[in-house]
PDB file of C-alpha atoms in Angstrom:
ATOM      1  CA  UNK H   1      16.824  -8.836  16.179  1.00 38.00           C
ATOM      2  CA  UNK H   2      18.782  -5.834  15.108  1.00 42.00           C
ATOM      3  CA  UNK H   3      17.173  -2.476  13.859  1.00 46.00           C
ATOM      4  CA  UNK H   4      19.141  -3.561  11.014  1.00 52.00           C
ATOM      5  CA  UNK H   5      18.070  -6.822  10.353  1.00 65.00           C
ATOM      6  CA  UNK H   6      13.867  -6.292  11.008  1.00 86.00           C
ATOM      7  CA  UNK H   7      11.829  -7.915   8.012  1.00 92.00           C
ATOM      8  CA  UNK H   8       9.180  -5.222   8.273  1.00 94.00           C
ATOM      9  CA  UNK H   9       7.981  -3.484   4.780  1.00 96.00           C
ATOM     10  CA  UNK H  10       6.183  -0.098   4.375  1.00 97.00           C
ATOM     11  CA  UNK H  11       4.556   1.134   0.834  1.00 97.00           C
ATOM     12  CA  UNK H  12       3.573   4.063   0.036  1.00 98.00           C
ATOM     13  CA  UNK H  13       1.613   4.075  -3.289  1.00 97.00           C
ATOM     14  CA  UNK H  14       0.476   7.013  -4.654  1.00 97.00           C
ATOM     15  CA  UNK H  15      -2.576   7.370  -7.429  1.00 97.00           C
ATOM     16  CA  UNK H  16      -4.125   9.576  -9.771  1.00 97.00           C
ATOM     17  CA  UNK H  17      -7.949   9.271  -9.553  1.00 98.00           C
ATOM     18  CA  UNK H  18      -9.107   9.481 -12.697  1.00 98.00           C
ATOM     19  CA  UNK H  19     -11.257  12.573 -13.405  1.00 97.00           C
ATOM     20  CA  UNK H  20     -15.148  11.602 -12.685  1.00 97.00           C
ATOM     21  CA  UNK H  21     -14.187   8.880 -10.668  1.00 98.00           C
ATOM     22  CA  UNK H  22     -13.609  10.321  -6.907  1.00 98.00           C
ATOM     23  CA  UNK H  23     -16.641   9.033  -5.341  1.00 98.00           C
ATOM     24  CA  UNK H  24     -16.305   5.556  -6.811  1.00 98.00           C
ATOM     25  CA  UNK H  25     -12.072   5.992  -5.881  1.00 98.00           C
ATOM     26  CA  UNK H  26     -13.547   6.504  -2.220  1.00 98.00           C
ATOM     27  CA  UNK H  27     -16.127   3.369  -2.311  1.00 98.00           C
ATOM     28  CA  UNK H  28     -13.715   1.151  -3.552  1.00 97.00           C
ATOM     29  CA  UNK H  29     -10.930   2.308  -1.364  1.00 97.00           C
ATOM     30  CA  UNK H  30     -13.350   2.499   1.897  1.00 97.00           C
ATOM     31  CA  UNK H  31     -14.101  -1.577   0.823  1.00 97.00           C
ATOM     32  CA  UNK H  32     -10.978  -2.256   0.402  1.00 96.00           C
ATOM     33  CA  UNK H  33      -9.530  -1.328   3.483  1.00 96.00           C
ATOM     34  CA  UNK H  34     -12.213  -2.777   5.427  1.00 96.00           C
ATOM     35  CA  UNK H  35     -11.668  -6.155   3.986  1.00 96.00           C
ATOM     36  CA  UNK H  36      -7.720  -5.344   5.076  1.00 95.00           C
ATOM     37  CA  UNK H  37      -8.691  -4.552   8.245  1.00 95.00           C
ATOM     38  CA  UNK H  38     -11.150  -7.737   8.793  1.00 96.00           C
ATOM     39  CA  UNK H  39      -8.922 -10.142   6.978  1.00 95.00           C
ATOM     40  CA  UNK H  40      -5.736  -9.048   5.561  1.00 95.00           C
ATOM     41  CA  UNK H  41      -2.205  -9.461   7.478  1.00 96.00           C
ATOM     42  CA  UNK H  42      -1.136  -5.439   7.260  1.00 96.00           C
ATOM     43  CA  UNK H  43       0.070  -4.254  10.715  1.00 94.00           C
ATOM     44  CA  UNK H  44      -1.467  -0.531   9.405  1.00 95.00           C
ATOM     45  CA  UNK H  45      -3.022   0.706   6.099  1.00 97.00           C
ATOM     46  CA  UNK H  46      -3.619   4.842   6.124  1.00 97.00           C
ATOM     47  CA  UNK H  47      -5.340   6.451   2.956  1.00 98.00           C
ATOM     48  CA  UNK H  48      -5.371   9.799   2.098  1.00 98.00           C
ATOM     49  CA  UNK H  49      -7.186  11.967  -0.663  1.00 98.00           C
ATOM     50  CA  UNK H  50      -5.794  15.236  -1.925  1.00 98.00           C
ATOM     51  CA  UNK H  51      -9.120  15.986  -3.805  1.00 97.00           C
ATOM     52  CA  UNK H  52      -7.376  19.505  -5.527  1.00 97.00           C
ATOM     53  CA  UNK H  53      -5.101  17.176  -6.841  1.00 97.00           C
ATOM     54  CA  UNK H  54      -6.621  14.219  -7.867  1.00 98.00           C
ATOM     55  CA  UNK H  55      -4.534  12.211  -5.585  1.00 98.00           C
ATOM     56  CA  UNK H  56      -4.930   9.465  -3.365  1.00 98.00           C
ATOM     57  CA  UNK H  57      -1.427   8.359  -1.008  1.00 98.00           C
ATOM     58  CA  UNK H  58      -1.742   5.128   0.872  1.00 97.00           C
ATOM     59  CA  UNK H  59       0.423   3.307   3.379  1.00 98.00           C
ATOM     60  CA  UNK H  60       0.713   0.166   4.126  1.00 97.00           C
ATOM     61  CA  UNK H  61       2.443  -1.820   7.307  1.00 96.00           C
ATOM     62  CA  UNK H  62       3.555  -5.473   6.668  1.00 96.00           C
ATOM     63  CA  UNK H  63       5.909  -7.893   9.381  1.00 95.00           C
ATOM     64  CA  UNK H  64       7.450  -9.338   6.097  1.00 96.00           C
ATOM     65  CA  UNK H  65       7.310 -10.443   2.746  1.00 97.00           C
ATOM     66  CA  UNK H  66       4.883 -13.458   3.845  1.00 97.00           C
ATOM     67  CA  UNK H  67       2.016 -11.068   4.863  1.00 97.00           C
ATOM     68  CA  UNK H  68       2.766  -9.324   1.337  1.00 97.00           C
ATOM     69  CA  UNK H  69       2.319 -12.632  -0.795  1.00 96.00           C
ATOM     70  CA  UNK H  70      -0.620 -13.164   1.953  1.00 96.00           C
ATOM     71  CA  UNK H  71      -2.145  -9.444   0.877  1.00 95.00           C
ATOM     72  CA  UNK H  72      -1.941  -9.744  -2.708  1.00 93.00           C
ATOM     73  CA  UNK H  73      -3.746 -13.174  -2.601  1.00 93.00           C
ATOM     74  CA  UNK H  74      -6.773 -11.825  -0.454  1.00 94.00           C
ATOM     75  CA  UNK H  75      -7.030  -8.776  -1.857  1.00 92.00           C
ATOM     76  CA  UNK H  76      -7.135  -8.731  -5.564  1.00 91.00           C
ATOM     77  CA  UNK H  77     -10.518  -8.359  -6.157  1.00 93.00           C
ATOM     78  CA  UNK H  78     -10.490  -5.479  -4.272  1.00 94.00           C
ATOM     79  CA  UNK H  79      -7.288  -4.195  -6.212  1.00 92.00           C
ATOM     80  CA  UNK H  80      -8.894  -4.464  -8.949  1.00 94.00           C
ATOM     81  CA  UNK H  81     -12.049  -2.574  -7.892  1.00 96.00           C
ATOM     82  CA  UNK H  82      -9.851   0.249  -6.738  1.00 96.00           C
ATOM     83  CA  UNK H  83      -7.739   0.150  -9.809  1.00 95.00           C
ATOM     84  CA  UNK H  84     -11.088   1.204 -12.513  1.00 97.00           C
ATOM     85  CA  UNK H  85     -11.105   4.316 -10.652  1.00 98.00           C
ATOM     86  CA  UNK H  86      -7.222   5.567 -10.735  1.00 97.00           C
ATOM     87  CA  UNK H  87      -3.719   4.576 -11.690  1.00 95.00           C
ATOM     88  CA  UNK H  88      -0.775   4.085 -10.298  1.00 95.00           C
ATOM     89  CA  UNK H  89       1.165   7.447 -10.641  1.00 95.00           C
ATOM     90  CA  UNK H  90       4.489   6.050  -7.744  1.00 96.00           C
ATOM     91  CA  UNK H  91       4.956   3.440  -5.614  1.00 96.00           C
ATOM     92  CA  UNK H  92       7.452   3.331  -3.304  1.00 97.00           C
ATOM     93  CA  UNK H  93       8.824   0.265  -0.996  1.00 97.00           C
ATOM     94  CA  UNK H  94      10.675   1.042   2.173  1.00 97.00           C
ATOM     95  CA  UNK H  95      12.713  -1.752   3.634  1.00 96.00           C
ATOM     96  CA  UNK H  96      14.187  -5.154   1.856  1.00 95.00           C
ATOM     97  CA  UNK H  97      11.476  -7.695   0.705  1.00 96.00           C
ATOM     98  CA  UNK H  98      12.539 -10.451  -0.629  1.00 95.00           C
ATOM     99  CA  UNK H  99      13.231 -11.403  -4.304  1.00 95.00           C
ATOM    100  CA  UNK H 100       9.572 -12.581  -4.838  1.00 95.00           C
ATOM    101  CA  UNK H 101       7.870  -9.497  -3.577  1.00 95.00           C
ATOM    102  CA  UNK H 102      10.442  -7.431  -5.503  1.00 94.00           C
ATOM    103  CA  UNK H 103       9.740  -9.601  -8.875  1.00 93.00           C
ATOM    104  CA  UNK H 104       5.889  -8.944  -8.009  1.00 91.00           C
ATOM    105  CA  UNK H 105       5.870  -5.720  -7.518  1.00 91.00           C
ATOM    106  CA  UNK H 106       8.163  -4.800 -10.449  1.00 90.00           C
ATOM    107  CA  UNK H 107       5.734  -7.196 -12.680  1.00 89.00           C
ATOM    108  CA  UNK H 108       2.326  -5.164 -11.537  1.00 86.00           C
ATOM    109  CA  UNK H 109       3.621  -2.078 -12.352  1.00 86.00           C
ATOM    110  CA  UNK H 110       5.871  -2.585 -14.882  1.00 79.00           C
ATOM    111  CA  UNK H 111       5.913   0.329 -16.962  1.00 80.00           C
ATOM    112  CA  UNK H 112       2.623   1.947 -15.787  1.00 79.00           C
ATOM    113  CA  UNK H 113       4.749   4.178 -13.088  1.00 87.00           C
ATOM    114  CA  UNK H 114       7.807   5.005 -11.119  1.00 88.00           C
ATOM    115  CA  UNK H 115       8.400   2.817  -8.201  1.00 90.00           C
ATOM    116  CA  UNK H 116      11.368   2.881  -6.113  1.00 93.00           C
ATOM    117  CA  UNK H 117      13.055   0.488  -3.172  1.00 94.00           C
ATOM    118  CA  UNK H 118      14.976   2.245  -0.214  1.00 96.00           C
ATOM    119  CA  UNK H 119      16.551   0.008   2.472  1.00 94.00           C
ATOM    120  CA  UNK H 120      16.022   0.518   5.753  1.00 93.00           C
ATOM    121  CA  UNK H 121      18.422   2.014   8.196  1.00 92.00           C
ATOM    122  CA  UNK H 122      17.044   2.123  11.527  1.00 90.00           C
ATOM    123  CA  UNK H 123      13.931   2.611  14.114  1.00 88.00           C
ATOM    124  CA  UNK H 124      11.121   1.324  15.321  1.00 84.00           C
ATOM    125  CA  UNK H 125       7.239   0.835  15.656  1.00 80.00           C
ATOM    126  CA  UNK H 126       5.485   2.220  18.392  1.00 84.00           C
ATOM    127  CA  UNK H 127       1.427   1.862  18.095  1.00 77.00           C
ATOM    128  CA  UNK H 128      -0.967   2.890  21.061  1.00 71.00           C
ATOM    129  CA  UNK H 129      -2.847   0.329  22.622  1.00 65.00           C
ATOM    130  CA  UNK H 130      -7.020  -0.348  21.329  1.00 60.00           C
ATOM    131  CA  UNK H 131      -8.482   0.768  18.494  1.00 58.00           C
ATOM    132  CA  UNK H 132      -8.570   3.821  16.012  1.00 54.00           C
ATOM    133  CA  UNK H 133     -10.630   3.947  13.028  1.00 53.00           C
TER     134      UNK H 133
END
């Protein structure tokens, strides 16, 4: 396989928390990316708060579009735990999923935010060997 060719998919969705809702933003999120961690098919998920802000940015690893469709069928209760406490302010796909995963993600957000889809050019995935929480 080719740098050019890989399958793999990184997001990066960013969120407003709404006002009053930070500590409930970090239960749900906490939950949610346990659950990922136990069950889901994501190669990496990072989540950061900028509490000043109001803003939460998480990342999210996949092999391929399969472990996408595979994600958003485990996890949508969770979603939609995490979703009472924020919005969707960007979201941003890096790489080339395939016409599914673009169709879902541009029918989940629809008009609630800016999302955007950047090919990917080249590199490569280096991650250390045991286990970081």
């Amino acid at each position: 396989m080719t740098t050019h060719d890989s399958t793999t998919l990184l997001f990066r969705n960013t969120m407003r928390i709404t006002e009053g809702h930070l500590e409930g933003f970090r239960d749900a999120i906490s939950k949610a990316v346990a659950f990922a961690e136990q069950h889901g098919p994501q190669l990496m998920v990072e989540t950061f708060v900028d509490e000043e802000r109001m803003l939460a940015h998480s990342f999210q690893l996949y092999q391929d579009s399969d472990a996408v469709r595979l994600h958003w069928k485990l996890a949508d209760p969770y979603i939609q735990e995490v979703m009472k406490h924020c919005q969707v302010e960007r979201f941003e796909v890096f790489g080339t999923p395939d016409a599914d995963v673009v169709a879902g993600v541009r029918s989940a957000l629809s008009e609630q935010c800016t999302w955007t889809f950047s090919p990917r050019i080249a590199g490569f995935v280096r991650f250390a060997t045991g286990h970081h929480a």
